[in-house]
Coordinates of C-alpha atoms and ligand atoms in Angstrom, one line a residue:
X201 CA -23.1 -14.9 -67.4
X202 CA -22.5 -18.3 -66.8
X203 CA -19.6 -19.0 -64.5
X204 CA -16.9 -21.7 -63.6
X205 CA -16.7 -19.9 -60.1
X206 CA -20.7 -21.9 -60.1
X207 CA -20.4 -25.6 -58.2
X208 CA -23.9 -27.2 -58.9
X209 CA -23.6 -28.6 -55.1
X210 CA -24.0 -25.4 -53.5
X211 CA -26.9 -23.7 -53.7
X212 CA -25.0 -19.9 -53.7
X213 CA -23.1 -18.4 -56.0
X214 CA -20.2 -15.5 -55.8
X215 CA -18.7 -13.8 -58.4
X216 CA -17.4 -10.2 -58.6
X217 CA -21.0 -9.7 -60.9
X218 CA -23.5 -11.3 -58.8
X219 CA -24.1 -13.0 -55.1
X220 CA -27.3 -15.4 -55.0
X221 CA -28.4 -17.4 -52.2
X222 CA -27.6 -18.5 -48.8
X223 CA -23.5 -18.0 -48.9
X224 CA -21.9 -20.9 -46.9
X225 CA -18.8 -18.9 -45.9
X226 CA -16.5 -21.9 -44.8
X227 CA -17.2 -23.4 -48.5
X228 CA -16.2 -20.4 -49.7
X229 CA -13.3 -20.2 -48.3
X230 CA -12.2 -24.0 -49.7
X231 CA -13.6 -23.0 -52.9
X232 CA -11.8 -19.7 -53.5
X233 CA -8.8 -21.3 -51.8
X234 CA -8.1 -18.5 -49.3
X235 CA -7.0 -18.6 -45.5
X236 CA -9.2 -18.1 -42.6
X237 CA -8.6 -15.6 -39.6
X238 CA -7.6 -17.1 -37.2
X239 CA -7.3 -15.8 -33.6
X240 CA -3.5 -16.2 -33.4
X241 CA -3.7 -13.2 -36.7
X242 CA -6.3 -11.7 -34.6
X243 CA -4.1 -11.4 -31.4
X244 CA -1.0 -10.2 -33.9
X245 CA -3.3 -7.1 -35.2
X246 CA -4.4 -6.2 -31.7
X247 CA -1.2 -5.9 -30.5
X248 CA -0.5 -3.1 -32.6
X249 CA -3.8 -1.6 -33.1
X250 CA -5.2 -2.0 -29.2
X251 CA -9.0 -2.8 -29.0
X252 CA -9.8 -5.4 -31.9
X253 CA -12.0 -4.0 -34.5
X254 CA -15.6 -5.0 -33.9
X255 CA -16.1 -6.6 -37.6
X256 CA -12.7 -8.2 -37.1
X257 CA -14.5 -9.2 -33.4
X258 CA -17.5 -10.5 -34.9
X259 CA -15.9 -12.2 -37.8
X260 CA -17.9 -10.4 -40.2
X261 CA -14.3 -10.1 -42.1
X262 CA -13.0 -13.7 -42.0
X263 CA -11.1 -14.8 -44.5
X264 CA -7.5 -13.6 -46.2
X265 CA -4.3 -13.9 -48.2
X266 CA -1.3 -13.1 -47.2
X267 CA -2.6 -11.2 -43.9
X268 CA 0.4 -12.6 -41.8
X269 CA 2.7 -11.7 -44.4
X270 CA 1.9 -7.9 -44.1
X271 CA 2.2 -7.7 -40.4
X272 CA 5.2 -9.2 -40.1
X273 CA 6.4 -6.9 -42.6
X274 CA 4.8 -4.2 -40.7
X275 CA 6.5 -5.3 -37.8
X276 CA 9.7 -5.1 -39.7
X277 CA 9.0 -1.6 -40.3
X278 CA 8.0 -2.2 -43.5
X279 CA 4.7 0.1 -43.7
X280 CA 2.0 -1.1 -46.3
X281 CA -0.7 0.4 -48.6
X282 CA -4.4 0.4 -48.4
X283 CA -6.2 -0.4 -51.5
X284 CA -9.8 -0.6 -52.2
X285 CA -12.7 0.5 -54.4
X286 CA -16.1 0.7 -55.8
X287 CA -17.8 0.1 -58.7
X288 CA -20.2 3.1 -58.9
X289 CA -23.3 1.3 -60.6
X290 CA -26.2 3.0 -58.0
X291 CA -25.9 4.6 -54.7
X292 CA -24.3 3.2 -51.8
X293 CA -25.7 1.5 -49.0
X294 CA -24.8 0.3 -45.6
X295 CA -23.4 -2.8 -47.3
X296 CA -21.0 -0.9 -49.1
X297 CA -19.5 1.1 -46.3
X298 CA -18.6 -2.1 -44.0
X299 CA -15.3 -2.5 -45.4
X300 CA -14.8 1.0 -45.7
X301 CA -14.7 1.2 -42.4
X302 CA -12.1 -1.1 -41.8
X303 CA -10.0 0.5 -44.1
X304 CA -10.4 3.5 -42.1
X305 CA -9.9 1.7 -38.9
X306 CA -6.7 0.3 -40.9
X307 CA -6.0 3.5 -42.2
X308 CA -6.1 5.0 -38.7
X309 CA -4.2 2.7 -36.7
X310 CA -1.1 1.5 -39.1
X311 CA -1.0 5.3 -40.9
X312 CA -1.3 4.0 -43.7
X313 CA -1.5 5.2 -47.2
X314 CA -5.0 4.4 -49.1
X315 CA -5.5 3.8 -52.9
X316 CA -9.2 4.4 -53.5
X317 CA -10.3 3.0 -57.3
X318 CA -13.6 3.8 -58.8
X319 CA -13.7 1.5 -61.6
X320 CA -16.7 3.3 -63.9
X321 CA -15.5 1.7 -67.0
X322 CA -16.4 -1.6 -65.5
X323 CA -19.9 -0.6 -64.4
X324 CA -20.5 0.9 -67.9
X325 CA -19.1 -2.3 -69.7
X326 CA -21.4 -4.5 -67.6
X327 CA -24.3 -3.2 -67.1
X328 CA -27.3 -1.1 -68.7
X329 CA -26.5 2.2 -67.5
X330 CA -25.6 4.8 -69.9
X331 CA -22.1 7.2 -69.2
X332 CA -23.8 9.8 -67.9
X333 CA -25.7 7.9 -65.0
X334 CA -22.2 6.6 -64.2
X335 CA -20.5 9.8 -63.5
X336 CA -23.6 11.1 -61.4
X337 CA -23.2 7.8 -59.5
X338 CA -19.5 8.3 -59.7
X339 CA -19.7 12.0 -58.1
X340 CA -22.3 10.7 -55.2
X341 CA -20.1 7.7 -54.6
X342 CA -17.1 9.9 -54.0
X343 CA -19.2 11.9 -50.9
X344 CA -19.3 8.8 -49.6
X345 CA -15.8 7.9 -49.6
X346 CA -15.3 11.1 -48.3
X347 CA -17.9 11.2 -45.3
X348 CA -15.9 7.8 -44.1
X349 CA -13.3 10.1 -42.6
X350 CA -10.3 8.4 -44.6
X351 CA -7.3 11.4 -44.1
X352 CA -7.7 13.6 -46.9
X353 CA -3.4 13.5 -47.0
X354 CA -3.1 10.0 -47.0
X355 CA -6.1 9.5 -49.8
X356 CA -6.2 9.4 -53.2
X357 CA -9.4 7.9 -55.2
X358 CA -9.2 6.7 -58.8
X359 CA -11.2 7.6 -61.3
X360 CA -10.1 4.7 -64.5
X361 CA -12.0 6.9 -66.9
X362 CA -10.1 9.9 -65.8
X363 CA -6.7 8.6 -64.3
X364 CA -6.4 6.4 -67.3
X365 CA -3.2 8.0 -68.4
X366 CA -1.6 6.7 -65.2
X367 CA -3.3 3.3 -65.1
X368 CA -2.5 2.2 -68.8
X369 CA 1.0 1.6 -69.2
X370 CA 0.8 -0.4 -66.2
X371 CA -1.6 -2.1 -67.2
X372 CA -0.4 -3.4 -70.1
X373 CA 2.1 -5.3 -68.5
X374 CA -0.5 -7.3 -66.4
X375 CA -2.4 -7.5 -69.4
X376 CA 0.3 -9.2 -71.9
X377 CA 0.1 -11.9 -68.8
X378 CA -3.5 -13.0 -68.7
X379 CA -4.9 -15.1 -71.8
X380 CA -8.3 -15.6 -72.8
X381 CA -8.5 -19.3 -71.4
X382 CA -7.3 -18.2 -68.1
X383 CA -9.7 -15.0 -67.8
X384 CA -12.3 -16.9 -68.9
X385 CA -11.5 -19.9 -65.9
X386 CA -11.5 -17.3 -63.7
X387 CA -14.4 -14.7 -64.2
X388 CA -16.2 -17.0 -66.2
X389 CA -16.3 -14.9 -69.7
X390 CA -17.9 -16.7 -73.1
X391 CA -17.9 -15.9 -76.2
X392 CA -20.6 -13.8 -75.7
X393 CA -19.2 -11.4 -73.2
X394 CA -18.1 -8.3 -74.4
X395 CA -14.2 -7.7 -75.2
X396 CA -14.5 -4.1 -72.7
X397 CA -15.1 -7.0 -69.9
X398 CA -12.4 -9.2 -71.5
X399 CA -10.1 -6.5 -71.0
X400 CA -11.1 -4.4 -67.8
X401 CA -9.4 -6.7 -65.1
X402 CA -5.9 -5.7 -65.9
X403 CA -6.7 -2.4 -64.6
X404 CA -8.3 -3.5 -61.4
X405 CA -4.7 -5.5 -60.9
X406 CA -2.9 -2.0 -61.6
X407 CA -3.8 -0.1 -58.1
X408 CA -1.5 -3.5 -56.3
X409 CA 1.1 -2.1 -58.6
X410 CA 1.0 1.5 -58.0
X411 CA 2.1 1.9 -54.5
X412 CA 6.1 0.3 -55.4
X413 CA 6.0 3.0 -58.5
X414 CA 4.6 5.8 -56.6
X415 CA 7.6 4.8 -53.5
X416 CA 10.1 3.7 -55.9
X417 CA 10.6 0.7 -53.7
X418 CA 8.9 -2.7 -53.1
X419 CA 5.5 -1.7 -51.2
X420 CA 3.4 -4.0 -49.6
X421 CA -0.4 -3.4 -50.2
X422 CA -3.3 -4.8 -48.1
X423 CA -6.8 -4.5 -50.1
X424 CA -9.6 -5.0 -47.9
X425 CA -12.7 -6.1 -49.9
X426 CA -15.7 -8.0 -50.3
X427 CA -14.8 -11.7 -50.8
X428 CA -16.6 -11.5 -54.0
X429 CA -13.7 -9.5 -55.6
X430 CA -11.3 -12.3 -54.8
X431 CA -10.8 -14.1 -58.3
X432 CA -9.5 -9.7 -59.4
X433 CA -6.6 -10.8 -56.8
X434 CA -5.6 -14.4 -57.6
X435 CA -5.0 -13.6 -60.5
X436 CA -2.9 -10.2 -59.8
X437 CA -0.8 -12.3 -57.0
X438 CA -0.1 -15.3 -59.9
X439 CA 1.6 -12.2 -61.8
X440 CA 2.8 -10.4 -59.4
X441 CA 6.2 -11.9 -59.3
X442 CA 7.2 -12.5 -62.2
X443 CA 7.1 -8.3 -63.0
X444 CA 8.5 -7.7 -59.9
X445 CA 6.3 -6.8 -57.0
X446 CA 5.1 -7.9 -53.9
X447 CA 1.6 -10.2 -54.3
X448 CA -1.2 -8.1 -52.8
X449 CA -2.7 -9.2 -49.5
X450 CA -6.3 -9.3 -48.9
X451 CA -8.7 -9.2 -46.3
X452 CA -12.2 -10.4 -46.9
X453 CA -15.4 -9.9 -45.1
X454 CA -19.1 -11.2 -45.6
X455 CA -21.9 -9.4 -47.0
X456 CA -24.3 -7.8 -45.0
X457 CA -27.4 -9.5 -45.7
X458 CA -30.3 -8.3 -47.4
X459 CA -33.0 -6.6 -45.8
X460 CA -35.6 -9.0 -47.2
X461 CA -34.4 -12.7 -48.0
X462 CA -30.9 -14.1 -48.0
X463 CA -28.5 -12.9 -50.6
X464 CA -26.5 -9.4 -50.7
X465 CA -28.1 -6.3 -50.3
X466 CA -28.4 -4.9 -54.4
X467 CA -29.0 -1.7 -55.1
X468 CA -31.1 -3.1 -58.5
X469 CA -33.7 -3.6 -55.7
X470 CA -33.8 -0.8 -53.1
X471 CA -36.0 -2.5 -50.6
X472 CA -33.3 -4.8 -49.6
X473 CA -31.0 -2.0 -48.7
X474 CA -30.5 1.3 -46.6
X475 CA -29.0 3.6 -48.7
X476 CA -27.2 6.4 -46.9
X477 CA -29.1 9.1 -48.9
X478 CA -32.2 7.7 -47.5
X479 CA -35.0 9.5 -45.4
X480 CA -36.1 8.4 -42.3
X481 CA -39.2 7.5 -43.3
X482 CA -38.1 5.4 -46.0
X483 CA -35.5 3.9 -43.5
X484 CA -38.4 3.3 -41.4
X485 CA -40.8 1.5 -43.6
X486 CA -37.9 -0.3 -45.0
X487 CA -37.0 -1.8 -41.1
X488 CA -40.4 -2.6 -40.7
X489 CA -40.9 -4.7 -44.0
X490 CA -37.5 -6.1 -42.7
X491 CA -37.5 -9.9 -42.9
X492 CA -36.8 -11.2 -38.9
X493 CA -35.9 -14.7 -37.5
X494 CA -39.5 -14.4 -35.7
X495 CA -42.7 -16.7 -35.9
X496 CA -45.7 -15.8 -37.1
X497 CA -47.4 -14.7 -33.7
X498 CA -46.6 -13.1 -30.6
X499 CA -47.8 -16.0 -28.7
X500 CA -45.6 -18.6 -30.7
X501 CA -42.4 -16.0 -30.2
X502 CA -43.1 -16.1 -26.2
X503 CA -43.5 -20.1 -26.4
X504 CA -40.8 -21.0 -29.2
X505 CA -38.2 -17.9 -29.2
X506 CA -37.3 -16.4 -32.6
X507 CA -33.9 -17.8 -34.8
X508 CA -31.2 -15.0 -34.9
X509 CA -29.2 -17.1 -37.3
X510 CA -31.8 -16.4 -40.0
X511 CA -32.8 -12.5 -38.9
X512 CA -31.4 -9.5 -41.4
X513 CA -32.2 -7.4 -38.3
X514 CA -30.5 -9.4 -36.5
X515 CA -27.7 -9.6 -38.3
X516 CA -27.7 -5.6 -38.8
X517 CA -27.6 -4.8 -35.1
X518 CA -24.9 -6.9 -35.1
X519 CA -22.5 -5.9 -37.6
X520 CA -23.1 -2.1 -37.3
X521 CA -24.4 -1.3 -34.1
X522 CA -24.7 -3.7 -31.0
X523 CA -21.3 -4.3 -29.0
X524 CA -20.9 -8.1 -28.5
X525 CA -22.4 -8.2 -25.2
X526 CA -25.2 -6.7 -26.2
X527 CA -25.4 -8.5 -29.2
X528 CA -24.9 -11.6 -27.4
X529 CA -27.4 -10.6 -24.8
X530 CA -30.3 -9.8 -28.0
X531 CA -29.3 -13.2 -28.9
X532 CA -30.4 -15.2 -25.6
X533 CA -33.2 -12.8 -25.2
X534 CA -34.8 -13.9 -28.5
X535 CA -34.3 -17.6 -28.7
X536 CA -35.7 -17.8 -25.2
X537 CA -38.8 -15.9 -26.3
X538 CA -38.5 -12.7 -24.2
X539 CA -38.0 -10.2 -27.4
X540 CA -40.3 -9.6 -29.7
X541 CA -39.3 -8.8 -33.5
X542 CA -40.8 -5.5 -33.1
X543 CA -38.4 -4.4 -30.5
X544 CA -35.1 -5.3 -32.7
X545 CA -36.7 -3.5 -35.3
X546 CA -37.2 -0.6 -33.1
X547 CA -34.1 -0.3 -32.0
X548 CA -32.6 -0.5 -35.9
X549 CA -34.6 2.1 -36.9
X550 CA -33.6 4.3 -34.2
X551 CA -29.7 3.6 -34.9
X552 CA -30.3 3.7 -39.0
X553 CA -31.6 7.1 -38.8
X554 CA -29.5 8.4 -36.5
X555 CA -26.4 6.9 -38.2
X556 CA -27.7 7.6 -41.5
X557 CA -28.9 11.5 -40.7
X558 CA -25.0 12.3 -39.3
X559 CA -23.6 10.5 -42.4
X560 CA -26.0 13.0 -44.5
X561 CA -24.2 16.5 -42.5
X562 CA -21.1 14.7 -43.5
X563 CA -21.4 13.5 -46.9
X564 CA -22.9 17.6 -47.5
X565 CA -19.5 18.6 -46.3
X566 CA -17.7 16.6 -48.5
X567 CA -19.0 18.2 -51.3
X568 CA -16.2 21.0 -51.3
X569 CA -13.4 19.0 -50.7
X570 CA -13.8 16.4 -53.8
X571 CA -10.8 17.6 -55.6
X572 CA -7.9 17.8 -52.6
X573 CA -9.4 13.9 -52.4
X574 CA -8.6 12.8 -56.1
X575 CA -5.5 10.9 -57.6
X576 CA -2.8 13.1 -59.4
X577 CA 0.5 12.1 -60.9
X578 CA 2.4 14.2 -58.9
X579 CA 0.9 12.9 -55.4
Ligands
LIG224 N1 -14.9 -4.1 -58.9 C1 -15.3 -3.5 -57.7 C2 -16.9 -3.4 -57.6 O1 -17.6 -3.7 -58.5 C3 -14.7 -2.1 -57.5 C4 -13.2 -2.2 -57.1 C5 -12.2 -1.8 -57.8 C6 -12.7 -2.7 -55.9 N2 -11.0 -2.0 -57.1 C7 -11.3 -2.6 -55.9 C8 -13.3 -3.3 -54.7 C9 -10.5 -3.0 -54.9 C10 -12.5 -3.7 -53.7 C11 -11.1 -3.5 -53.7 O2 -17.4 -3.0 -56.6

């Protein structure tokens, strides 16, 4: 699909559909016309949730709208919503979890509600899969919502295909709002795209909505995402008003890199991913193939050091494993040579599978508590 969200001077692209290339995050952020996270916010959020969040610590989320906004409300005792999702079109993988976990850190720490959308109509209008591999994907997906830990009380997920009864009307009032010309400035659509596509992001605006019905008062509602899904949200907030509710607040994070090159992890090509039904073999092989920040020989890493900036191993420890000492301590130990590349894959393999293996016993358990997790009318 070709896309307005494209600048021919940057050599990365991010649109809910696809992420390519090396994402310049601080251009994104211009580009997309969103705030950054600055340590003043950062300060605000510790103060009521204690210790920081390590990917709030490491900046791995980084960017937001409207962040401020909610904790002052939150301050005022006005509690907010947690909305998120996934659009179930493979298996999950580490990347997926990442802001998962926030949202259970969030979720934890401010009590708050969570609004969990599975948007399978979207992954069967785009896309090559057929229903039925949707639902399987949608079923597995669901484990892994559940073997987060979100609080089964506070939870509801989604389904569109299924909940569409409660999504619709809703909808439709989103959905008399948004012309053609401005869907197709913001997602990028052509004449060629198919009018399913056309007409799906209403109902990804609808979960912002729901929390005010379901209370019966103004809610606020804090979606923590992927920055990819950002253009969904503009376009919700430029509504928002004008059919009276709050704009939705967002906080964006980065994608964990892929395993092999730069770009997102994609579950269209397993080896740049761990997926958390993986074996440890696989996870294995996969960490070994892992592309590093290293040079070519041992004797060139002792003499020149290797380039964390560049390493998806690197970058992994980081984000899901090390604490920021010891990340910061891997760091000066590689660039000044003393760490070989087989070490920091070593020690991601070791975490990966352990991770992985406990996130297994736990997804197994989730199987019979699927139904106390899903969305119904009456709460
Ligand atoms: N469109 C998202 C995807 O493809 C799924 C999704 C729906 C979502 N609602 C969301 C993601 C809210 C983040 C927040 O993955």
């Amino acid at each position: 699909m070709s896309n307005s969200l494209e600048d021919d001077s940057d050599n990365f692209e991010v649109t809910p559909w696809k992420v390519e290339g090396a994402v310049d995050y601080d251009r994104l952020i211009k580009k997309f016309g969103t705030q950054e996270i600055t340590d003043e916010i950062l300060e605000k959020i510790q103060s009521f949730t204690g210790q920081l969040h390590p990917l709030l610590e490491h900046r791995f989320f980084f960017s937001h709208r409207d962040l401020d906004w909610i904790l002052n409300k939150y301050e005022k005792d006005e509690k907010f919503y947690l909305y998120t999702g996934r659009g179930p079109s493979g298996m999950v993988h580490l990347g997926h979890l990442m802001p998962w976990f926030l949202t259970k850190h969030l979720q934890d720490k401010f009590d708050s509600n969570l609004l969990f959308q599975i948007t399978d109509d979207e992954k069967f209008l785009f896309g090559n899969k057929t229903m039925d591999e949707i639902n399987k994907n949608v079923y597995e997906n669901i484990l892994d919502i559940i073997a987060i830990g979100f609080k089964k009380s506070r939870t509801k997920i989604i389904v569109n295909s299924r909940h569409i009864k409660h999504l619709y009307s809703n909808s439709l009032e989103i959905a008399k709002r948004i012309t053609f010309s401005t869907a197709k400035s913001v997602f990028g659509f052509t004449n060629s795209t198919n009018v399913g596509m056309i007409g799906f992001p209403p109902l990804q605006a609808v979960p912002c909505f729901l929390p005010t019905i379901i209370e019966g008062k103004p809610t606020p509602v804090l979606i923590p995402a992927a920055i990819d899904q950002d253009p969904y949200w503009r376009l919700t907030r430029d509504i928002a008003e004008k059919i009276g509710f709050y704009k939705p607040a967002q906080i964006h994070s980065k994608f964990l890199p892929s395993l092999q090159t730069t770009g997102k992890m994609s579950s269209s090509n397993p080896e740049t991913a761990l997926f958390t039904t993986d074996e440890p073999k696989i996870i294995e092989e996969k960490v070994s193939n892992a592309f590093t920040g290293g040079q070519p020989t041992t004797a060139l890493q002792k003499k020149l050091g290797g380039n964390p900036g560049i390493c998806s191993v690197f970058s992994y420890l980081k984000f899901l494993f090390d604490t920021s000492r010891e990340s910061n301590q891997r760091e000066l130990k590689c660039r000044s040579g003393n760490l070989l590349c087989g070490e920091c894959k070593h020690d991601l393999s070791d975490h990966s599978t352990t991770f992985i293996s406990m996130f297994q016993e736990r997804r197994q358990k989730a199987k019979d508590l699927v139904p106390e997790y899903m969305y119904s009318e009456d709460g």
